XYZ file of N, CA, C and O in Angstrom:
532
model
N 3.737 25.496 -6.898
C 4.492 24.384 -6.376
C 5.405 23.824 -7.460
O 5.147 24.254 -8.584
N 6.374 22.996 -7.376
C 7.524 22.338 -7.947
C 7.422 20.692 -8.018
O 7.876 19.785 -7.321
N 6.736 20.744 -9.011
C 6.334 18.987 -8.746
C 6.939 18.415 -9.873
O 6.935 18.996 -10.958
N 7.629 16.957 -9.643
C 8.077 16.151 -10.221
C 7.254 15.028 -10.649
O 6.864 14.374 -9.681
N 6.834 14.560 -11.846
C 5.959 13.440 -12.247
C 6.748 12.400 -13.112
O 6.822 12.473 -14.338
N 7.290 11.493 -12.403
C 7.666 10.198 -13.242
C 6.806 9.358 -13.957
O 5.671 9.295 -13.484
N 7.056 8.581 -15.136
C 6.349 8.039 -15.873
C 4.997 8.585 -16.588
O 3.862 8.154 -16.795
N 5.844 9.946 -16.892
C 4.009 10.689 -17.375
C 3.697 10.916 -18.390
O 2.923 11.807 -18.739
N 4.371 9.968 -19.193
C 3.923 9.844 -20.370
C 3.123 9.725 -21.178
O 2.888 10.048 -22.342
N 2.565 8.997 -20.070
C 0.972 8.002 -20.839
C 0.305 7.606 -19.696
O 1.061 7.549 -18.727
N -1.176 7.228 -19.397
C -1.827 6.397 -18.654
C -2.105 7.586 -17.616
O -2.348 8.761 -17.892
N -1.986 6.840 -16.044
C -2.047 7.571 -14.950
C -0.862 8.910 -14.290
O -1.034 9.516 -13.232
N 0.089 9.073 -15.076
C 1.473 9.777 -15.075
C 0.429 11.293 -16.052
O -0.043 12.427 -15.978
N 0.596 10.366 -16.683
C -0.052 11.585 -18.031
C -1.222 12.718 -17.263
O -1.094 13.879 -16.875
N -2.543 11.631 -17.266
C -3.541 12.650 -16.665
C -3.305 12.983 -15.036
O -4.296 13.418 -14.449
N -1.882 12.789 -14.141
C -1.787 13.590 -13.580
C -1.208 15.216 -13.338
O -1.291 16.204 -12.607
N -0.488 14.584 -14.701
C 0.308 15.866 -15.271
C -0.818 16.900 -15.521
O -0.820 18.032 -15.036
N -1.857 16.347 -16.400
C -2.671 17.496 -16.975
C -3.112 18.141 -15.449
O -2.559 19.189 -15.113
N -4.078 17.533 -14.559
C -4.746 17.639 -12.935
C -4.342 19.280 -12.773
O -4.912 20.371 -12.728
N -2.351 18.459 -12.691
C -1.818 19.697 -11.689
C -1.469 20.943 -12.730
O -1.029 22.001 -12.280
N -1.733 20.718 -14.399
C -1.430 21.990 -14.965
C -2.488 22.889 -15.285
O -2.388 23.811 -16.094
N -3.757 22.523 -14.465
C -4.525 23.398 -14.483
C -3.943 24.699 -13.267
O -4.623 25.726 -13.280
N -3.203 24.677 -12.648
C -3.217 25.313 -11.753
C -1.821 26.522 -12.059
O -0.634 26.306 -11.814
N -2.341 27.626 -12.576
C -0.725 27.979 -13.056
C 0.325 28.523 -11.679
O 1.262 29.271 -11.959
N 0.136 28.167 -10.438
C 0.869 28.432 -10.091
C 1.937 27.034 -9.554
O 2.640 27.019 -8.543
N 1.796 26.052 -10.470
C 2.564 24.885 -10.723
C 3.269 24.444 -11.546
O 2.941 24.021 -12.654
N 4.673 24.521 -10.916
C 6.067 24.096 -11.936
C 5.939 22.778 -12.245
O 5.773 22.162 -11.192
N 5.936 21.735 -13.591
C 6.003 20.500 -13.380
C 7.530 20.370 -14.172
O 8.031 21.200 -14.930
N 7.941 19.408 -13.855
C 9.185 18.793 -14.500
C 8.850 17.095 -14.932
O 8.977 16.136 -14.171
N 8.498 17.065 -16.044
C 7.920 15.302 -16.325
C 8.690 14.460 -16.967
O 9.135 14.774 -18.071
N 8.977 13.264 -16.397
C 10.047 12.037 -16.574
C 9.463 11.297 -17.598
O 8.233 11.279 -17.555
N 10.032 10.629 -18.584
C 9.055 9.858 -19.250
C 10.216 9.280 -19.909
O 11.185 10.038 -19.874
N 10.472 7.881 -20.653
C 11.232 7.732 -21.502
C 10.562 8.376 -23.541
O 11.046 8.032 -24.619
N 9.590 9.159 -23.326
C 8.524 9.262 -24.538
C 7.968 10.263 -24.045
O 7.263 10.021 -23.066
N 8.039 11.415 -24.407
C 7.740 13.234 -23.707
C 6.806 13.711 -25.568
O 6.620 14.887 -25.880
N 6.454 12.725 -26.332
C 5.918 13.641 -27.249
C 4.477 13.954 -26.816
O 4.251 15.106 -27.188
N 3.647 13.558 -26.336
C 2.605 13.755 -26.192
C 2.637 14.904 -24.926
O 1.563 15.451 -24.674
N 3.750 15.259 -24.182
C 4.064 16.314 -23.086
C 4.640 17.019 -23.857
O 5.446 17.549 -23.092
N 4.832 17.426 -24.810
C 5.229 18.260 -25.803
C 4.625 18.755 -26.228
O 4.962 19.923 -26.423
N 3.396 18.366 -26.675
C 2.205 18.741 -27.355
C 1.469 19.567 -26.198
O 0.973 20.663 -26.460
N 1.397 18.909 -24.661
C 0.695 19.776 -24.066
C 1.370 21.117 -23.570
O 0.719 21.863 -22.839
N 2.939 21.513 -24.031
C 3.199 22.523 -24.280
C 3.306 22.853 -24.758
O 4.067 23.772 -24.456
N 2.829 22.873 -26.495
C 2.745 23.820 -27.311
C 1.043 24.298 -26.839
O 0.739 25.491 -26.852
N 0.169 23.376 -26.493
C -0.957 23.521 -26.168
C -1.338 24.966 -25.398
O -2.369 25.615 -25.580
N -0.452 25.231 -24.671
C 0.026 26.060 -23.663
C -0.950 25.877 -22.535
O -1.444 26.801 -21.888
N -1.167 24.664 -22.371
C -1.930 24.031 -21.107
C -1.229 24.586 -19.556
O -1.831 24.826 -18.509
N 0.307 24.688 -19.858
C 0.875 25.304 -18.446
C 1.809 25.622 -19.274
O 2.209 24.872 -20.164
N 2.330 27.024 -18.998
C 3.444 27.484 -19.736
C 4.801 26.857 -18.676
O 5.907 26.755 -19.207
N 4.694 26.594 -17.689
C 5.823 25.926 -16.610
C 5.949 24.530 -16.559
O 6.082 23.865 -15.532
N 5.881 23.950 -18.170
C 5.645 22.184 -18.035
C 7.218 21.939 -18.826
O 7.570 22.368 -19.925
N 8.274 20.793 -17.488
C 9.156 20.729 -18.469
C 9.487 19.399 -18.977
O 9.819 18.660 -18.050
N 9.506 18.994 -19.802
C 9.521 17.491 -19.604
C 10.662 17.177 -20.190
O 11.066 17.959 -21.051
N 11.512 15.900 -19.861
C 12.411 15.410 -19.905
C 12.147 13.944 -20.262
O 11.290 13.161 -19.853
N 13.343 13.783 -21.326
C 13.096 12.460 -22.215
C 13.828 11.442 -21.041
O 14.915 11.841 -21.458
N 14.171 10.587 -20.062
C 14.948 10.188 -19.629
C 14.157 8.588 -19.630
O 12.972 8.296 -19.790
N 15.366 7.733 -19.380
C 15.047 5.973 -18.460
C 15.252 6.200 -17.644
O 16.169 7.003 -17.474
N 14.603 5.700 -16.627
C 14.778 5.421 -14.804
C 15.763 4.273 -14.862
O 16.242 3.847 -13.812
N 16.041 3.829 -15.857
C 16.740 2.097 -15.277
C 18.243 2.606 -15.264
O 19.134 1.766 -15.138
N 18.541 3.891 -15.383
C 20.107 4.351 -15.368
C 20.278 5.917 -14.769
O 21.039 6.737 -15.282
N 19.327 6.221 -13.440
C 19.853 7.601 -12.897
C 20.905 7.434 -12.712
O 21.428 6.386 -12.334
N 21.705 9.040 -13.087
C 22.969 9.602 -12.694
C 22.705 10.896 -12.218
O 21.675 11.482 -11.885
N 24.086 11.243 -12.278
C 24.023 12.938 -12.013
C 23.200 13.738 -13.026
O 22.280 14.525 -12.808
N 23.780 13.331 -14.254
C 22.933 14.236 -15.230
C 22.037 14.602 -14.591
O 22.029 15.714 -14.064
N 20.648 13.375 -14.445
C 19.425 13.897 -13.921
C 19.095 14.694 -13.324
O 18.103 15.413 -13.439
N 20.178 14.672 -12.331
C 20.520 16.022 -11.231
C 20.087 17.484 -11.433
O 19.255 18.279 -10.997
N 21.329 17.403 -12.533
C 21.537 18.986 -13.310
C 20.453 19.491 -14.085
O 20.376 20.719 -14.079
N 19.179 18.585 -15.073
C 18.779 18.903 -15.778
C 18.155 19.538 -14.919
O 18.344 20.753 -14.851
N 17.094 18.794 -13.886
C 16.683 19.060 -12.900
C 16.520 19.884 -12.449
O 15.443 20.480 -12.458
N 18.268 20.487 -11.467
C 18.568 21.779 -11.088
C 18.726 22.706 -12.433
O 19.217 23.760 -12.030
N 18.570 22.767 -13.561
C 17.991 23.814 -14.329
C 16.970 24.533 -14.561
O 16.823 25.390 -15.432
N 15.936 24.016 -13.412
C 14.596 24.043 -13.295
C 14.402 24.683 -12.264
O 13.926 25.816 -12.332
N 14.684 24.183 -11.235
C 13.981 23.533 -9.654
C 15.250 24.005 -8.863
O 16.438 23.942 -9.179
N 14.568 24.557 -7.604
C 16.267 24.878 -6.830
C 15.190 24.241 -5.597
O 15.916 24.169 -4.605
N 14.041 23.833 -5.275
C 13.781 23.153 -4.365
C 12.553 22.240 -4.677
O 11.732 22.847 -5.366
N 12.213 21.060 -4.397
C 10.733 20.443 -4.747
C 9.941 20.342 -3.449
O 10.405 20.390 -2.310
N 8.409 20.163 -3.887
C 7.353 20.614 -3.367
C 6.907 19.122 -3.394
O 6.924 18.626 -2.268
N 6.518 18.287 -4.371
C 6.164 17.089 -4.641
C 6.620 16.028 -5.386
O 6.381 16.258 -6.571
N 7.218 14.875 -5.217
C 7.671 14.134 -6.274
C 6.781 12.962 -6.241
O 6.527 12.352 -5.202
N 6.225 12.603 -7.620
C 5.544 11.696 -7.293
C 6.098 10.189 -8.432
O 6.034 10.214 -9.661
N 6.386 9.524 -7.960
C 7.374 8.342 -8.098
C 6.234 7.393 -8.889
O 5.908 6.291 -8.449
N 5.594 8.054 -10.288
C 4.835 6.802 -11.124
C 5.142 5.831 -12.203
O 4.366 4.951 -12.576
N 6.263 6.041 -12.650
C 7.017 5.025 -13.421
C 7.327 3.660 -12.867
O 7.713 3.284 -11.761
N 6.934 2.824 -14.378
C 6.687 1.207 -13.442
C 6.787 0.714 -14.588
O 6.555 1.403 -15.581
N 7.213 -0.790 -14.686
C 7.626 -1.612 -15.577
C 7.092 -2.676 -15.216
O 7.249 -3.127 -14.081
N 6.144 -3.428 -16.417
C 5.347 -4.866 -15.750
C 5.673 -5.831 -16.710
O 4.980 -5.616 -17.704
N 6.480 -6.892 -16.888
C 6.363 -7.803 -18.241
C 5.476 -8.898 -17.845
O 5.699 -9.834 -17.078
N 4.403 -8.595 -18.531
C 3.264 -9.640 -18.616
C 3.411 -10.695 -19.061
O 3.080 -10.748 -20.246
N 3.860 -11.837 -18.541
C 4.197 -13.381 -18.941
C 3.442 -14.429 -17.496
O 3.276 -13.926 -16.385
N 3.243 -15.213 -17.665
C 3.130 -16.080 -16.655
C 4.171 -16.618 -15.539
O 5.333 -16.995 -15.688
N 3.384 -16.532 -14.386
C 5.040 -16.444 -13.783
C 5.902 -17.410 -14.322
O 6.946 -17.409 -14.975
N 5.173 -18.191 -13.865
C 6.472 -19.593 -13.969
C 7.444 -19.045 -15.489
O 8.656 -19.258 -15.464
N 6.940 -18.482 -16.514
C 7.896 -18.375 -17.304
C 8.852 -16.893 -17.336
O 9.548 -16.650 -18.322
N 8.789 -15.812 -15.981
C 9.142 -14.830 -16.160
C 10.990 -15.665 -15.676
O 11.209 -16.643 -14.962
N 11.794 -14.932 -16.283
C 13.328 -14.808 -15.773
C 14.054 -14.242 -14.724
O 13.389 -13.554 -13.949
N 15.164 -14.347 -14.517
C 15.651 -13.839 -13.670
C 15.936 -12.487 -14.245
O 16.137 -11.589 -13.427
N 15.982 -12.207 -15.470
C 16.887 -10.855 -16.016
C 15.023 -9.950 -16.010
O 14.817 -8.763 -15.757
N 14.048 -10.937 -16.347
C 12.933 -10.221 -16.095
C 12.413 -9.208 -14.744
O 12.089 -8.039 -14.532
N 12.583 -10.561 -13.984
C 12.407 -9.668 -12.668
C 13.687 -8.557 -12.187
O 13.391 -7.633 -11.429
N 14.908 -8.695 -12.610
C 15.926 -7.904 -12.339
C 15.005 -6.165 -13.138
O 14.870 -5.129 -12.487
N 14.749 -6.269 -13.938
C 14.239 -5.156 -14.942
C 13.069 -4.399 -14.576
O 12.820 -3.229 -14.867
N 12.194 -5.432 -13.719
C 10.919 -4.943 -13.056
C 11.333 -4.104 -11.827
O 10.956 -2.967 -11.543
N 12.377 -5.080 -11.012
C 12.759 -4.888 -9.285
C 13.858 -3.443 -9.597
O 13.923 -2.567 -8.735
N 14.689 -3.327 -10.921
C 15.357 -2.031 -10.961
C 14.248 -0.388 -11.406
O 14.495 0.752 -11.014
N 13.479 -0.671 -11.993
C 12.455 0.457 -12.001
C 11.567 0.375 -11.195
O 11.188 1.522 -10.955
N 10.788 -0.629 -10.407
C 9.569 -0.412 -9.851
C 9.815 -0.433 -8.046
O 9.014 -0.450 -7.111
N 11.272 -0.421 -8.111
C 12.160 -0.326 -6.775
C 13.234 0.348 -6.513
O 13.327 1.180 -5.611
N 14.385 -0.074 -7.533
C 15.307 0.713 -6.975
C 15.716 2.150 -7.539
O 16.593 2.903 -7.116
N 14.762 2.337 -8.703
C 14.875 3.677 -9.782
C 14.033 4.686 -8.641
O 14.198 5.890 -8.447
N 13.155 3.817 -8.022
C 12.834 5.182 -6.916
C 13.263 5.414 -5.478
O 12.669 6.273 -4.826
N 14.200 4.748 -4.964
C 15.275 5.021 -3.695
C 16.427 5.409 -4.673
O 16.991 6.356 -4.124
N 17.186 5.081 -6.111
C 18.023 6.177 -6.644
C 17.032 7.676 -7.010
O 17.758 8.668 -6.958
N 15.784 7.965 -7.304
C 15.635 9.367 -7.567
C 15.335 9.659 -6.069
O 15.881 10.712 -5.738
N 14.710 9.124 -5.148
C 14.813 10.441 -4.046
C 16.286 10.221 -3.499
O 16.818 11.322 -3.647
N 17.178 9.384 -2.963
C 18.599 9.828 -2.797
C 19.215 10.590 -3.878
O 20.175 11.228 -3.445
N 19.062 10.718 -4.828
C 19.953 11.711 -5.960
C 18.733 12.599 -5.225
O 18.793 12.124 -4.091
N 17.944 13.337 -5.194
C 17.135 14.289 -5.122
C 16.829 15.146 -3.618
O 16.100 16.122 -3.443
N 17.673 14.390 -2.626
C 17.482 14.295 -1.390
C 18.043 15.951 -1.358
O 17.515 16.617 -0.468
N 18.804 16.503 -2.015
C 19.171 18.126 -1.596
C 17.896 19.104 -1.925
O 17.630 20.164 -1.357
N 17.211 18.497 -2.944
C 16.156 19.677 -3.239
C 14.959 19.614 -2.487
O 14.121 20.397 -2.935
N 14.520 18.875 -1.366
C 13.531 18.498 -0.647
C 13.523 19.477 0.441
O 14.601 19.975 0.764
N 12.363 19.847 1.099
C 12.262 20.885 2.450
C 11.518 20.037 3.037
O 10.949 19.068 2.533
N 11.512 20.512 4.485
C 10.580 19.245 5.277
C 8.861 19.290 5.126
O 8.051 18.483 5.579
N 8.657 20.313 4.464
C 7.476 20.513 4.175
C 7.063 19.734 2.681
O 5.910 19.824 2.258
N 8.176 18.923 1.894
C 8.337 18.322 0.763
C 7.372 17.248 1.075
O 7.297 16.745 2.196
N 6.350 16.768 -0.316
C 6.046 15.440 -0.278
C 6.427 14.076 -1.132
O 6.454 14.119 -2.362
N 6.635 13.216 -0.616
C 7.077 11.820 -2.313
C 5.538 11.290 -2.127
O 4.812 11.122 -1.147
N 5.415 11.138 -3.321
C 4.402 9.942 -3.488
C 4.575 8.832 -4.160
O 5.282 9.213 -5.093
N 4.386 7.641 -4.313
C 5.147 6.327 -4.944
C 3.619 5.794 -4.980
O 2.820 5.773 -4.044
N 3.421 5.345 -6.395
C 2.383 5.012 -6.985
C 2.883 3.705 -7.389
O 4.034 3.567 -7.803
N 1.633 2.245 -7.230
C 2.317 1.162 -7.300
C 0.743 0.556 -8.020
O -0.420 0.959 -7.996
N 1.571 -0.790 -8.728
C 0.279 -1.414 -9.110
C 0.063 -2.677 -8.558
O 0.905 -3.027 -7.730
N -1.167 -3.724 -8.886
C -1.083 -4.996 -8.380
C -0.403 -5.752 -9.503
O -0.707 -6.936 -9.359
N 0.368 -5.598 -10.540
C 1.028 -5.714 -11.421
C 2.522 -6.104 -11.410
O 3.143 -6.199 -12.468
């Protein structure tokens, strides 16, 4: 399969990455703004089909596209785990705060599946992973 893992850098992104690279007949492509520790699990040679990509969600473009399609000519799974929480009390969070939360933990994932909407089959799944956060 052809699976996409956002935010898999670290935490719950991370050990889903590892899950699905037990399985070698799984392509991953992993989003992270911080890919060293997905680096390591390919020198590891944990999945020889692990590609990870240094990117921010808070600025998809085309690029993303292309790197993408250097990979992948169709996806199987995208799973939408990148999330941004600034831990303050409300009353003191901002407006530029919540703008920063509401652009990654919302609109960074209706821009990756519309940028992504050509490589999907109807047999494709998204998954969007959310916190109480």
């Amino acid at each position: 399969m052809n699976i996409i893992i956002t935010g898999a850098g670290k935490g719950i992104g991370f050990e889903t990455v590892k899950a699905f690279s037990k399985d070698p007949n799984n392509n991953i492509i992993t989003i992270s703004r911080n890919i060293d520790q997905l680096k390591n699990l390919e020198i590891l040679g944990e999945n020889t089909f692990l590609f990870p990509i240094s990117y921010d969600l808070s600025d998809i473009n085309f690029d993303l596209k292309e790197r993408i399609g250097s990979h992948f000519n169709k996806i199987d799974i995208l799973i939408n785990n990148a999330g941004l929480l600034i831990n303050k009390p409300f009353d003191d969070l901002t407006d530029n705060d919540f703008d920063q939360m509401f652009n990654i933990n919302v609109k960074s994932v209706f821009k990756l599946i519309n940028l992504l909407l050509p490589f999907f089959q109807p047999e494709s799944h998204i998954v969007n992973i959310s916190s109480m956060g």
